[in-house]
Tab-separated table of C-alpha atoms and ligand atoms in Angstrom:
chain	number	residue	atom	x	y	z
A	1	MET	CA	139.526	80.908	91.475
A	2	THR	CA	138.021	83.932	93.254
A	3	THR	CA	135.382	83.372	95.893
A	4	LEU	CA	132.713	84.727	93.531
A	5	ASP	CA	133.845	82.235	90.871
A	6	GLU	CA	133.295	79.513	93.426
A	7	LEU	CA	129.771	80.805	94.106
A	8	ARG	CA	129.074	80.679	90.353
A	9	THR	CA	129.558	76.908	90.498
A	10	HIS	CA	126.665	76.654	92.998
A	11	VAL	CA	124.016	79.153	91.862
A	12	PRO	CA	122.618	80.315	88.502
A	13	ALA	CA	124.729	83.070	86.933
A	14	ASP	CA	121.806	85.489	86.674
A	15	ILE	CA	121.472	85.901	90.426
A	16	ILE	CA	124.972	87.394	90.730
A	17	VAL	CA	125.222	91.075	89.812
A	18	THR	CA	128.648	92.712	89.541
A	19	ASP	CA	127.864	95.462	87.045
A	20	PRO	CA	128.910	98.680	88.880
A	21	ASP	CA	125.935	100.749	87.664
A	22	THR	CA	123.395	98.175	88.828
A	23	MET	CA	125.254	97.611	92.093
A	24	GLU	CA	125.101	101.335	92.829
A	25	GLY	CA	121.326	101.066	93.311
A	26	TYR	CA	121.800	98.510	96.094
A	27	ARG	CA	124.514	100.244	98.118
A	28	ARG	CA	122.359	102.254	100.480
A	29	ASP	CA	118.975	102.393	102.113
A	30	MET	CA	117.143	105.630	102.927
A	31	ALA	CA	119.376	106.709	105.807
A	32	ASP	CA	121.014	109.655	104.045
A	33	LEU	CA	123.854	110.106	106.525
A	34	VAL	CA	125.135	106.535	106.636
A	35	ALA	CA	128.204	106.012	104.451
A	36	ALA	CA	127.834	103.084	102.037
A	37	GLY	CA	130.608	100.545	101.499
A	38	LYS	CA	131.576	98.950	98.178
A	39	PRO	CA	130.052	95.465	97.864
A	40	ALA	CA	131.768	92.678	95.956
A	41	ALA	CA	128.434	91.657	94.408
A	42	ILE	CA	124.681	91.866	94.711
A	43	LEU	CA	122.960	88.479	94.936
A	44	ARG	CA	119.304	88.203	93.972
A	45	PRO	CA	118.102	84.690	94.850
A	46	THR	CA	114.750	83.372	93.673
A	47	SER	CA	114.391	80.431	96.060
A	48	THR	CA	115.134	79.324	99.609
A	49	GLY	CA	117.509	76.707	98.152
A	50	GLN	CA	119.592	79.456	96.549
A	51	VAL	CA	119.749	81.359	99.853
A	52	VAL	CA	121.020	78.123	101.442
A	53	ASP	CA	123.726	77.865	98.749
A	54	ILE	CA	124.688	81.494	99.315
A	55	MET	CA	124.997	81.139	103.097
A	56	GLU	CA	126.955	77.872	102.844
A	57	TRP	CA	129.340	79.621	100.457
A	58	ALA	CA	129.521	82.721	102.673
A	59	THR	CA	130.443	80.576	105.680
A	60	ARG	CA	133.071	78.638	103.716
A	61	THR	CA	134.645	81.812	102.339
A	62	ARG	CA	133.958	84.017	105.401
A	63	THR	CA	132.130	86.551	103.249
A	64	ILE	CA	130.141	89.299	104.959
A	65	VAL	CA	126.429	89.260	104.034
A	66	VAL	CA	124.052	92.224	104.166
A	67	PRO	CA	120.423	91.076	103.781
A	68	ARG	CA	118.191	93.522	101.939
A	69	GLY	CA	114.484	93.923	101.258
A	70	ALA	CA	113.459	97.074	99.403
A	71	GLY	CA	116.068	99.364	100.977
A	72	THR	CA	113.495	101.721	102.525
A	73	GLY	CA	115.083	101.379	105.967
A	74	LEU	CA	115.910	104.610	107.766
A	75	SER	CA	118.782	103.453	109.979
A	76	GLY	CA	121.347	102.166	107.479
A	77	GLY	CA	120.712	98.491	108.299
A	78	ALA	CA	120.675	97.472	104.631
A	79	THR	CA	123.553	99.735	103.620
A	80	ALA	CA	126.425	97.833	102.003
A	81	LEU	CA	129.679	97.118	103.821
A	82	ASP	CA	133.013	96.969	101.965
A	83	GLU	CA	133.564	93.640	100.165
A	84	CYS	CA	130.250	92.237	101.378
A	85	VAL	CA	127.587	90.593	99.273
A	86	VAL	CA	124.209	92.278	99.496
A	87	VAL	CA	121.533	89.567	99.392
A	88	SER	CA	118.481	91.239	97.944
A	89	MET	CA	115.288	89.287	98.585
A	90	GLU	CA	113.190	91.219	96.054
A	91	ARG	CA	112.793	88.264	93.658
A	92	MET	CA	111.364	85.958	96.331
A	93	SER	CA	107.944	87.523	95.944
A	94	ALA	CA	105.492	84.618	95.852
A	95	ILE	CA	102.426	84.395	98.040
A	96	ARG	CA	102.592	80.671	98.745
A	97	ALA	CA	99.192	80.194	100.391
A	98	ILE	CA	96.203	82.071	101.779
A	99	ASP	CA	93.893	80.352	104.248
A	100	ARG	CA	90.596	82.167	104.841
A	101	ILE	CA	89.379	80.063	107.766
A	102	ASN	CA	92.675	80.007	109.656
A	103	GLN	CA	93.179	83.641	108.639
A	104	THR	CA	96.790	83.154	107.616
A	105	ALA	CA	98.959	83.856	104.587
A	106	VAL	CA	102.290	82.212	103.838
A	107	VAL	CA	104.408	84.691	101.898
A	108	GLU	CA	107.997	84.930	100.724
A	109	ALA	CA	110.223	87.600	102.188
A	110	GLY	CA	110.275	89.794	99.082
A	111	VAL	CA	106.510	90.248	98.909
A	112	ILE	CA	105.555	93.919	99.147
A	113	ASN	CA	103.483	94.691	102.254
A	114	ALA	CA	100.577	96.266	100.323
A	115	ASP	CA	100.379	93.250	98.007
A	116	VAL	CA	99.442	91.064	100.973
A	117	GLY	CA	96.548	93.411	101.755
A	118	ARG	CA	95.409	93.425	98.124
A	119	ALA	CA	95.609	89.619	97.893
A	120	VAL	CA	93.328	89.029	100.884
A	121	ALA	CA	90.888	91.958	100.553
A	122	ASP	CA	88.317	89.986	98.552
A	123	LEU	CA	88.161	87.445	101.374
A	124	GLY	CA	87.135	90.186	103.817
A	125	LEU	CA	90.556	90.046	105.512
A	126	PHE	CA	93.422	92.465	106.021
A	127	TYR	CA	97.061	92.424	107.141
A	128	PRO	CA	97.309	95.092	109.877
A	129	PRO	CA	100.971	96.303	109.953
A	130	ASP	CA	101.105	99.321	107.624
A	131	PRO	CA	104.417	101.210	107.699
A	132	GLY	CA	104.346	104.468	105.734
A	133	SER	CA	106.424	102.607	103.138
A	134	PHE	CA	103.808	99.851	102.789
A	135	GLU	CA	103.524	100.265	99.011
A	136	ILE	CA	107.244	99.567	98.524
A	137	SER	CA	108.736	97.816	101.560
A	138	THR	CA	108.955	94.041	101.859
A	139	ILE	CA	107.524	91.666	104.429
A	140	GLY	CA	111.086	90.403	105.101
A	141	GLY	CA	112.276	93.947	105.826
A	142	ASN	CA	109.169	94.637	107.935
A	143	LEU	CA	109.845	91.503	109.980
A	144	ALA	CA	113.556	92.217	110.344
A	145	THR	CA	112.796	95.709	111.681
A	146	ASN	CA	109.566	94.814	113.491
A	147	ALA	CA	107.983	97.623	111.524
A	148	GLY	CA	105.130	99.657	112.936
A	149	GLY	CA	102.651	101.905	111.187
A	150	MET	CA	99.445	103.815	111.614
A	151	ARG	CA	97.179	100.889	112.530
A	152	CYS	CA	99.526	99.551	115.221
A	153	VAL	CA	97.853	101.496	118.015
A	154	LYS	CA	94.967	99.012	117.816
A	155	TYR	CA	96.334	96.002	115.921
A	156	GLY	CA	99.921	95.823	117.128
A	157	VAL	CA	103.248	95.962	115.319
A	158	THR	CA	104.658	93.404	112.867
A	159	ARG	CA	105.555	90.940	115.636
A	160	ASN	CA	101.861	90.697	116.569
A	161	SER	CA	100.974	89.528	113.059
A	162	VAL	CA	103.441	86.691	112.530
A	163	LEU	CA	102.926	83.052	113.500
A	164	GLY	CA	105.964	81.412	111.981
A	165	LEU	CA	109.102	81.928	109.926
A	166	GLU	CA	111.364	80.150	107.480
A	167	VAL	CA	114.915	81.385	108.059
A	168	VAL	CA	118.231	80.439	106.481
A	169	LEU	CA	120.902	80.481	109.175
A	170	SER	CA	124.459	81.686	108.662
A	171	ASP	CA	125.723	78.133	108.038
A	172	GLY	CA	122.974	77.432	105.487
A	173	ARG	CA	120.635	75.361	107.660
A	174	ILE	CA	116.926	76.083	107.234
A	175	LEU	CA	115.164	76.902	110.498
A	176	ARG	CA	111.374	76.692	110.614
A	177	THR	CA	109.795	78.424	113.602
A	178	GLY	CA	106.226	78.587	114.915
A	179	GLY	CA	103.444	77.289	112.716
A	180	GLN	CA	99.825	77.864	111.751
A	181	THR	CA	98.392	77.872	115.243
A	182	VAL	CA	97.551	81.017	117.158
A	183	LYS	CA	98.815	79.458	120.392
A	184	ASN	CA	102.144	77.630	120.384
A	185	VAL	CA	104.554	77.391	123.303
A	186	ALA	CA	106.641	74.432	122.187
A	187	GLY	CA	110.213	75.479	123.012
A	188	LEU	CA	111.668	78.976	123.113
A	189	ASP	CA	109.909	81.507	120.905
A	190	LEU	CA	112.383	81.649	118.040
A	191	THR	CA	109.891	83.409	115.770
A	192	GLN	CA	109.985	86.470	117.975
A	193	LEU	CA	113.768	86.270	118.316
A	194	PHE	CA	114.127	86.872	114.589
A	195	VAL	CA	111.516	89.640	114.461
A	196	GLY	CA	113.443	92.900	114.808
A	197	SER	CA	116.836	91.178	114.454
A	198	GLU	CA	117.802	93.497	111.557
A	199	GLY	CA	119.402	90.833	109.388
A	200	THR	CA	121.931	89.878	112.049
A	201	LEU	CA	120.766	86.356	112.947
A	202	GLY	CA	119.607	84.820	109.667
A	203	ILE	CA	117.933	85.561	106.355
A	204	ILE	CA	114.147	85.357	106.575
A	205	THR	CA	112.939	83.651	103.401
A	206	ALA	CA	109.227	83.214	104.197
A	207	ALA	CA	106.670	83.898	106.914
A	208	THR	CA	103.254	82.754	108.046
A	209	LEU	CA	101.337	85.958	108.667
A	210	ARG	CA	98.268	86.399	110.793
A	211	LEU	CA	95.371	88.162	109.085
A	212	GLN	CA	92.353	89.867	110.643
A	213	PRO	CA	88.762	90.350	109.503
A	214	ALA	CA	88.554	93.710	107.731
A	215	PRO	CA	87.021	96.280	110.081
A	216	VAL	CA	83.400	97.224	109.432
A	217	ALA	CA	82.555	100.878	109.919
A	218	VAL	CA	85.424	103.346	110.087
A	219	ALA	CA	85.080	106.921	111.333
A	220	THR	CA	87.750	109.590	111.109
A	221	PHE	CA	88.483	112.912	112.803
A	222	VAL	CA	90.934	115.745	112.461
A	223	ALA	CA	91.820	118.465	114.954
A	224	THR	CA	94.268	121.346	114.934
A	225	PHE	CA	95.816	123.103	117.925
A	226	PRO	CA	97.443	126.482	118.539
A	227	THR	CA	100.185	124.997	120.758
A	228	LEU	CA	102.021	121.673	121.127
A	229	GLN	CA	100.886	121.579	124.749
A	230	SER	CA	97.153	121.822	123.965
A	231	GLY	CA	97.526	119.073	121.343
A	232	ALA	CA	99.362	116.859	123.813
A	233	ALA	CA	96.670	117.537	126.430
A	234	ALA	CA	94.042	116.337	123.934
A	235	LEU	CA	96.014	113.145	123.341
A	236	ASN	CA	96.269	112.507	127.085
A	237	ALA	CA	92.507	113.023	127.396
A	238	ILE	CA	91.937	110.510	124.555
A	239	PHE	CA	94.240	107.981	126.242
A	240	ALA	CA	92.404	108.461	129.539
A	241	SER	CA	88.963	108.137	127.890
A	242	GLY	CA	89.368	104.375	127.401
A	243	VAL	CA	88.779	104.572	123.635
A	244	VAL	CA	91.116	102.390	121.559
A	245	PRO	CA	91.605	104.358	118.341
A	246	SER	CA	92.495	102.362	115.224
A	247	MET	CA	94.774	105.249	114.235
A	248	LEU	CA	96.070	108.322	116.093
A	249	GLU	CA	98.699	110.377	114.275
A	250	ILE	CA	100.294	113.810	114.633
A	251	MET	CA	101.975	116.364	112.384
A	252	ASP	CA	103.623	119.570	113.584
A	253	ARG	CA	103.611	122.923	111.794
A	254	THR	CA	106.755	122.263	109.726
A	255	THR	CA	105.290	118.949	108.574
A	256	ILE	CA	101.910	120.486	107.732
A	257	ASN	CA	103.668	123.067	105.598
A	258	ALA	CA	105.814	120.453	103.856
A	259	VAL	CA	102.660	118.504	102.953
A	260	GLU	CA	100.906	121.663	101.727
A	261	ASP	CA	103.966	122.607	99.648
A	262	HIS	CA	103.997	119.104	98.163
A	263	GLN	CA	100.280	118.986	97.400
A	264	ARG	CA	97.627	121.560	98.281
A	265	MET	CA	95.231	120.065	100.814
A	266	ASP	CA	93.967	123.148	102.615
A	267	LEU	CA	95.553	122.165	105.909
A	268	ASP	CA	95.946	124.989	108.438
A	269	ARG	CA	99.539	126.167	107.895
A	270	GLU	CA	99.467	128.102	111.187
A	271	ALA	CA	98.484	125.174	113.431
A	272	ALA	CA	101.180	124.068	115.892
A	273	LEU	CA	99.892	120.484	115.861
A	274	LEU	CA	97.416	118.491	113.806
A	275	ILE	CA	95.923	115.234	115.065
A	276	VAL	CA	94.249	112.816	112.688
A	277	GLY	CA	92.579	109.748	114.149
A	278	GLN	CA	90.212	106.926	113.416
A	279	ALA	CA	88.084	104.368	115.191
A	280	ASP	CA	86.654	101.232	113.629
A	281	GLY	CA	83.978	98.704	114.518
A	282	ALA	CA	80.326	99.064	115.488
A	283	ALA	CA	80.991	101.950	117.908
A	284	ALA	CA	83.282	103.874	115.534
A	285	ASN	CA	81.162	107.036	115.260
A	286	GLN	CA	80.562	107.223	118.985
A	287	GLU	CA	84.279	106.763	119.746
A	288	VAL	CA	85.338	109.375	117.229
A	289	ASN	CA	82.836	111.841	118.676
A	290	LEU	CA	84.336	111.234	122.097
A	291	MET	CA	87.836	111.906	120.734
A	292	VAL	CA	86.600	115.097	119.069
A	293	SER	CA	85.182	116.325	122.355
A	294	CYS	CA	88.533	115.556	124.088
A	295	CYS	CA	90.174	117.798	121.462
A	296	GLU	CA	87.628	120.599	121.904
A	297	THR	CA	88.029	120.564	125.679
A	298	ALA	CA	91.814	120.737	125.320
A	299	GLY	CA	91.557	123.876	123.181
A	300	ALA	CA	91.433	122.703	119.558
A	301	GLU	CA	90.934	125.478	117.017
A	302	LEU	CA	89.166	123.029	114.746
A	303	ALA	CA	87.906	119.536	115.522
A	304	MET	CA	85.658	117.649	113.140
A	305	ALA	CA	84.544	114.088	112.560
A	306	THR	CA	83.683	112.454	109.262
A	307	SER	CA	82.364	109.074	108.199
A	308	ASP	CA	82.604	110.049	104.522
A	309	PRO	CA	85.239	107.681	103.034
A	310	ALA	CA	86.469	110.218	100.448
A	311	GLU	CA	87.037	112.922	103.065
A	312	ALA	CA	88.687	110.401	105.395
A	313	GLU	CA	90.972	109.225	102.585
A	314	LEU	CA	92.142	112.810	101.997
A	315	LEU	CA	93.085	113.199	105.658
A	316	LEU	CA	94.921	109.891	105.655
A	317	GLN	CA	96.668	110.833	102.466
A	318	ALA	CA	97.978	114.010	104.097
A	319	ARG	CA	99.508	111.923	106.870
A	320	ARG	CA	100.857	109.271	104.491
A	321	LEU	CA	102.431	111.944	102.305
A	322	ALA	CA	104.196	113.565	105.250
A	323	GLY	CA	107.354	111.405	105.213
A	324	TRP	CA	107.815	111.764	101.460
A	325	ALA	CA	106.982	115.491	101.445
A	326	ILE	CA	109.643	116.219	104.056
A	327	THR	CA	112.358	113.941	102.719
A	328	GLU	CA	112.039	115.369	99.196
A	329	GLN	CA	113.267	118.686	100.605
A	330	GLY	CA	116.827	117.377	100.929
A	331	PRO	CA	118.995	115.148	103.114
A	332	THR	CA	117.431	114.163	106.421
A	333	ILE	CA	117.926	112.169	109.580
A	334	VAL	CA	114.608	110.524	110.437
A	335	GLU	CA	114.554	110.156	114.212
A	336	ASP	CA	112.380	107.487	115.798
A	337	VAL	CA	112.045	107.929	119.535
A	338	GLY	CA	109.346	106.666	121.873
A	339	VAL	CA	108.269	107.596	125.391
A	340	PRO	CA	105.527	106.544	127.808
A	341	ARG	CA	102.179	108.170	126.957
A	342	THR	CA	102.280	110.578	129.873
A	343	ARG	CA	105.604	112.085	128.687
A	344	LEU	CA	104.591	113.012	125.119
A	345	ALA	CA	104.059	116.721	125.826
A	346	GLU	CA	107.525	116.977	127.383
A	347	LEU	CA	109.113	115.151	124.452
A	348	LEU	CA	107.482	117.423	121.867
A	349	THR	CA	108.635	120.499	123.785
A	350	LEU	CA	112.182	119.164	124.182
A	351	VAL	CA	112.433	118.346	120.467
A	352	ALA	CA	111.307	121.883	119.574
A	353	ASP	CA	113.867	123.303	122.037
A	354	ILE	CA	116.659	121.156	120.564
A	355	GLY	CA	115.759	122.444	117.100
A	356	ALA	CA	115.870	126.050	118.310
A	357	GLN	CA	119.146	125.620	120.206
A	358	THR	CA	121.047	123.746	117.491
A	359	GLY	CA	119.595	125.676	114.552
A	360	VAL	CA	118.573	122.407	112.894
A	361	ARG	CA	115.152	122.583	111.215
A	362	ILE	CA	112.983	119.746	112.573
A	363	ALA	CA	109.651	118.510	111.228
A	364	THR	CA	107.905	116.214	113.690
A	365	VAL	CA	105.423	113.617	112.586
A	366	GLY	CA	104.459	110.402	114.244
A	367	HIS	CA	102.346	107.688	115.669
A	368	ALA	CA	100.872	109.467	118.692
A	369	GLY	CA	98.828	106.424	119.674
A	370	ASP	CA	102.031	104.462	120.283
A	371	VAL	CA	103.858	107.637	121.384
A	372	ASN	CA	106.486	106.874	118.756
A	373	ILE	CA	107.450	110.107	117.056
A	374	HIS	CA	109.708	110.946	114.134
A	375	PRO	CA	111.435	114.303	114.492
A	376	ILE	CA	112.862	114.620	110.965
A	377	LEU	CA	116.036	116.684	110.896
A	378	LEU	CA	116.357	118.648	107.656
A	379	LEU	CA	119.905	119.313	106.496
A	380	ASP	CA	120.716	122.244	104.199
A	381	ASP	CA	123.664	120.352	102.722
A	382	LEU	CA	125.926	117.397	103.416
A	383	SER	CA	128.980	119.360	104.569
A	384	GLU	CA	130.885	118.070	107.579
A	385	THR	CA	129.703	120.962	109.775
A	386	THR	CA	126.047	120.450	108.878
A	387	ARG	CA	126.287	116.703	109.441
A	388	GLU	CA	127.943	117.154	112.819
A	389	ARG	CA	125.327	119.656	113.921
A	390	ALA	CA	122.504	117.361	112.836
A	391	MET	CA	124.052	114.289	114.481
A	392	SER	CA	124.467	116.273	117.684
A	393	ALA	CA	120.767	117.284	117.537
A	394	ALA	CA	119.808	113.639	116.873
A	395	GLU	CA	121.900	112.518	119.835
A	396	GLN	CA	120.192	115.094	122.060
A	397	ILE	CA	116.760	113.881	120.924
A	398	CYS	CA	117.688	110.287	121.787
A	399	ALA	CA	119.050	111.422	125.158
A	400	ALA	CA	115.819	113.349	125.820
A	401	ALA	CA	113.746	110.231	125.071
A	402	LEU	CA	115.881	108.180	127.479
A	403	THR	CA	115.575	110.831	130.191
A	404	LEU	CA	111.793	110.572	129.832
A	405	GLY	CA	111.918	106.787	130.294
A	406	GLY	CA	111.698	106.013	126.575
A	407	THR	CA	113.640	104.418	123.748
A	408	ILE	CA	116.036	105.635	121.046
A	409	THR	CA	114.152	103.646	118.421
A	410	GLY	CA	110.519	102.580	118.319
A	411	GLU	CA	110.363	100.949	114.898
A	412	HIS	CA	113.254	101.816	112.562
A	413	GLY	CA	115.942	99.867	114.381
A	414	ILE	CA	119.544	100.514	115.367
A	415	GLY	CA	121.103	99.727	111.996
A	416	GLU	CA	124.317	101.643	111.460
A	417	LEU	CA	122.954	105.061	112.404
A	418	LYS	CA	122.272	104.408	116.080
A	419	ARG	CA	125.018	101.946	116.985
A	420	GLN	CA	126.863	104.547	119.029
A	421	TRP	CA	123.808	105.340	121.162
A	422	LEU	CA	122.606	101.807	121.903
A	423	ARG	CA	124.896	101.679	124.920
A	424	ASP	CA	123.097	104.677	126.376
A	425	GLN	CA	119.906	102.604	126.549
A	426	LEU	CA	120.999	99.004	127.248
A	427	ASP	CA	123.070	97.880	130.200
A	428	GLU	CA	126.079	95.540	130.114
A	429	THR	CA	124.010	92.447	130.962
A	430	SER	CA	121.603	93.089	128.110
A	431	LEU	CA	124.426	93.759	125.658
A	432	SER	CA	126.282	90.625	126.691
A	433	VAL	CA	123.165	88.408	126.358
A	434	GLN	CA	122.621	89.835	122.878
A	435	ALA	CA	126.251	89.198	121.925
A	436	SER	CA	125.902	85.577	123.128
A	437	ILE	CA	122.804	85.031	120.965
A	438	LYS	CA	124.630	86.494	117.974
A	439	GLN	CA	127.650	84.267	118.636
A	440	ALA	CA	125.465	81.154	118.893
A	441	LEU	CA	123.654	81.792	115.601
A	442	ASP	CA	126.401	83.482	113.601
A	443	PRO	CA	129.747	82.411	115.098
A	444	HIS	CA	131.829	83.964	112.301
A	445	LEU	CA	129.927	87.289	112.538
A	446	LEU	CA	129.043	87.278	108.844
A	447	LEU	CA	125.463	88.597	108.909
A	448	ASN	CA	125.245	92.392	109.106
A	449	PRO	CA	128.087	92.486	111.664
A	450	GLY	CA	127.965	95.175	114.331
A	451	ARG	CA	124.487	96.321	113.429
A	452	GLY	CA	121.238	96.092	115.313
A	453	TYR	CA	122.535	94.741	118.630
B	501	LIG	C1	108.481	107.267	103.580
B	501	LIG	C2	108.840	106.181	104.568
B	501	LIG	C3	107.921	105.886	105.558
B	501	LIG	C4	108.225	104.895	106.495
B	501	LIG	N1	107.302	104.619	107.465
B	501	LIG	C5	107.559	103.664	108.369
B	501	LIG	C6	106.612	103.359	109.379
B	501	LIG	O1	105.510	103.935	109.450
B	501	LIG	N2	106.919	102.374	110.273
B	501	LIG	C7	108.116	101.704	110.213
B	501	LIG	O2	108.341	100.827	111.044
B	501	LIG	N3	109.038	101.995	109.276
B	501	LIG	C8	108.799	102.935	108.351
B	501	LIG	N4	109.719	103.226	107.391
B	501	LIG	C9	111.033	102.530	107.407
B	501	LIG	C10	111.117	101.261	106.523
B	501	LIG	O3	110.221	101.345	105.442
B	501	LIG	C11	110.867	100.015	107.355
B	501	LIG	O4	111.937	99.853	108.256
B	501	LIG	C12	110.719	98.742	106.538
B	501	LIG	O5	110.322	97.695	107.402
B	501	LIG	C13	111.971	98.326	105.783
B	501	LIG	O6	111.623	97.337	104.834
B	501	LIG	P1	112.545	97.066	103.565
B	501	LIG	O7	111.968	95.938	102.805
B	501	LIG	O8	112.750	98.309	102.808
B	501	LIG	O9	113.886	96.601	104.281
B	501	LIG	P2	115.368	97.114	104.092
B	501	LIG	O10	115.450	98.580	104.286
B	501	LIG	O11	115.932	96.585	102.834
B	501	LIG	O12	116.081	96.385	105.318
B	501	LIG	C14	115.812	96.756	106.638
B	501	LIG	C15	116.584	95.845	107.602
B	501	LIG	O13	116.069	94.529	107.527
B	501	LIG	C16	117.078	93.602	107.106
B	501	LIG	N5	116.402	92.683	106.187
B	501	LIG	C17	115.667	92.996	105.081
B	501	LIG	N6	115.129	91.892	104.544
B	501	LIG	C18	115.520	90.851	105.320
B	501	LIG	C19	115.294	89.456	105.284
B	501	LIG	N7	114.533	88.894	104.342
B	501	LIG	N8	115.859	88.693	106.246
B	501	LIG	C20	116.622	89.233	107.217
B	501	LIG	N9	116.873	90.554	107.298
B	501	LIG	C21	116.331	91.351	106.362
B	501	LIG	C22	118.172	94.452	106.488
B	501	LIG	O14	119.440	93.848	106.621
B	501	LIG	C23	118.071	95.730	107.287
B	501	LIG	O15	118.756	95.575	108.506
B	501	LIG	C24	109.460	104.203	106.426
B	501	LIG	C25	110.359	104.489	105.404
B	501	LIG	C26	110.058	105.461	104.482
B	501	LIG	C27	111.065	105.747	103.391
């Protein structure tokens, strides 16, 4: 009996997919340069009990497991390994409970991020983390990568919106962490240990999410700048002003042009940098006006505020479209570096220099409020020479971020793509503590081995 035959005696036949054409769609995520292995099967459980059966079987048979949400990851963390089983959580998509007074929602890992927002909107609530992929990525994937997004500058990243988890461990035990309470310091914080663990410590099957009252007034502004430096100066002035924007995003000239090519929006194709920002709450208009004046003082060519929802939606749409508009142009490496606020201008300049020196076309877009930017490297083809040149440019961008006191990944994770550079950021003590945690929770190294830590 093969190991898969043994699994068939424990789980319903329809959750095991071995048809090569169907499996092909589960072999890779959206990291174009990460090579995908050939999985033995795709498993699509519909319940926590089935995930338990899968992990007990995987431990017995020493089968490698790659957890998967929607496969929108940009670091190769959900990319298949040879002979692994990919455990796709897409069919665990129930919203188990919504509690208006406690402002919580208990959702299964396969629930799409935007569906949480839609489910609670009528109650006057919202779920803050909003990665650009929010219409297609899963809560499980968001938790496993500690996803960020545009609203994080005010409302925090995914880890700030989770109170508890249900996780199936590598040996099949179910671990329940945290709870419904906002405060909870009973024992070590295992909830936060699993957030950002990239599928290496357990399979998240459900989560208790923290909701927020939907913001009242929202005001929006846009500003364009003739140079990266003047745009960065405006951002520094906004940071220094004490305003907490609810969104503060940037797009460089290559990005602006990609968006305009994708869909005409009358953005200024000549601008070196575009900033789009928002404030919410009772003082929204006042705060946006202050941000506009920071932009004007720093030398903006255009700076305008709007409280018209339709106009604001257009500006947001331009920013949301950016990732898709660039990646549709061909293969890419989506970089994800972060630096302290005061070093943003230097980072933008260094990225532009790296593009010029290596000849790799780079479109930079990002979450300026968190100073987490995505220089997107555009590859003309997938030849060995082009790949090597692009990987060298990506390595230089990561090195530049580290030199400026930053990080090689702000929200996309290490995955497969950045394994080789993790050692440039973390010291031996940190790496050895991480290896010990992995060993304690996954002693046979079955869950996404070698990735994320
Ligand atoms: C156009 C575009 C825009 C994006 N914008 C953003 C952004 O603004 N902010 C941001 O942070 N990211 C962004 N991303 C990246 C990506 O969408 C996020 O990383 C997202 O959180 C991945 O979710 P997913 O469901 O697709 O997970 P997957 O890609 O399937 O998996 C991601 C990782 O999580 C693990 N995993 C998935 N589900 C589970 C589970 N249930 N239990 C344990 N481990 C699991 C996988 O093994 C893998 O390591 C963007 C991607 C695209 C394509």
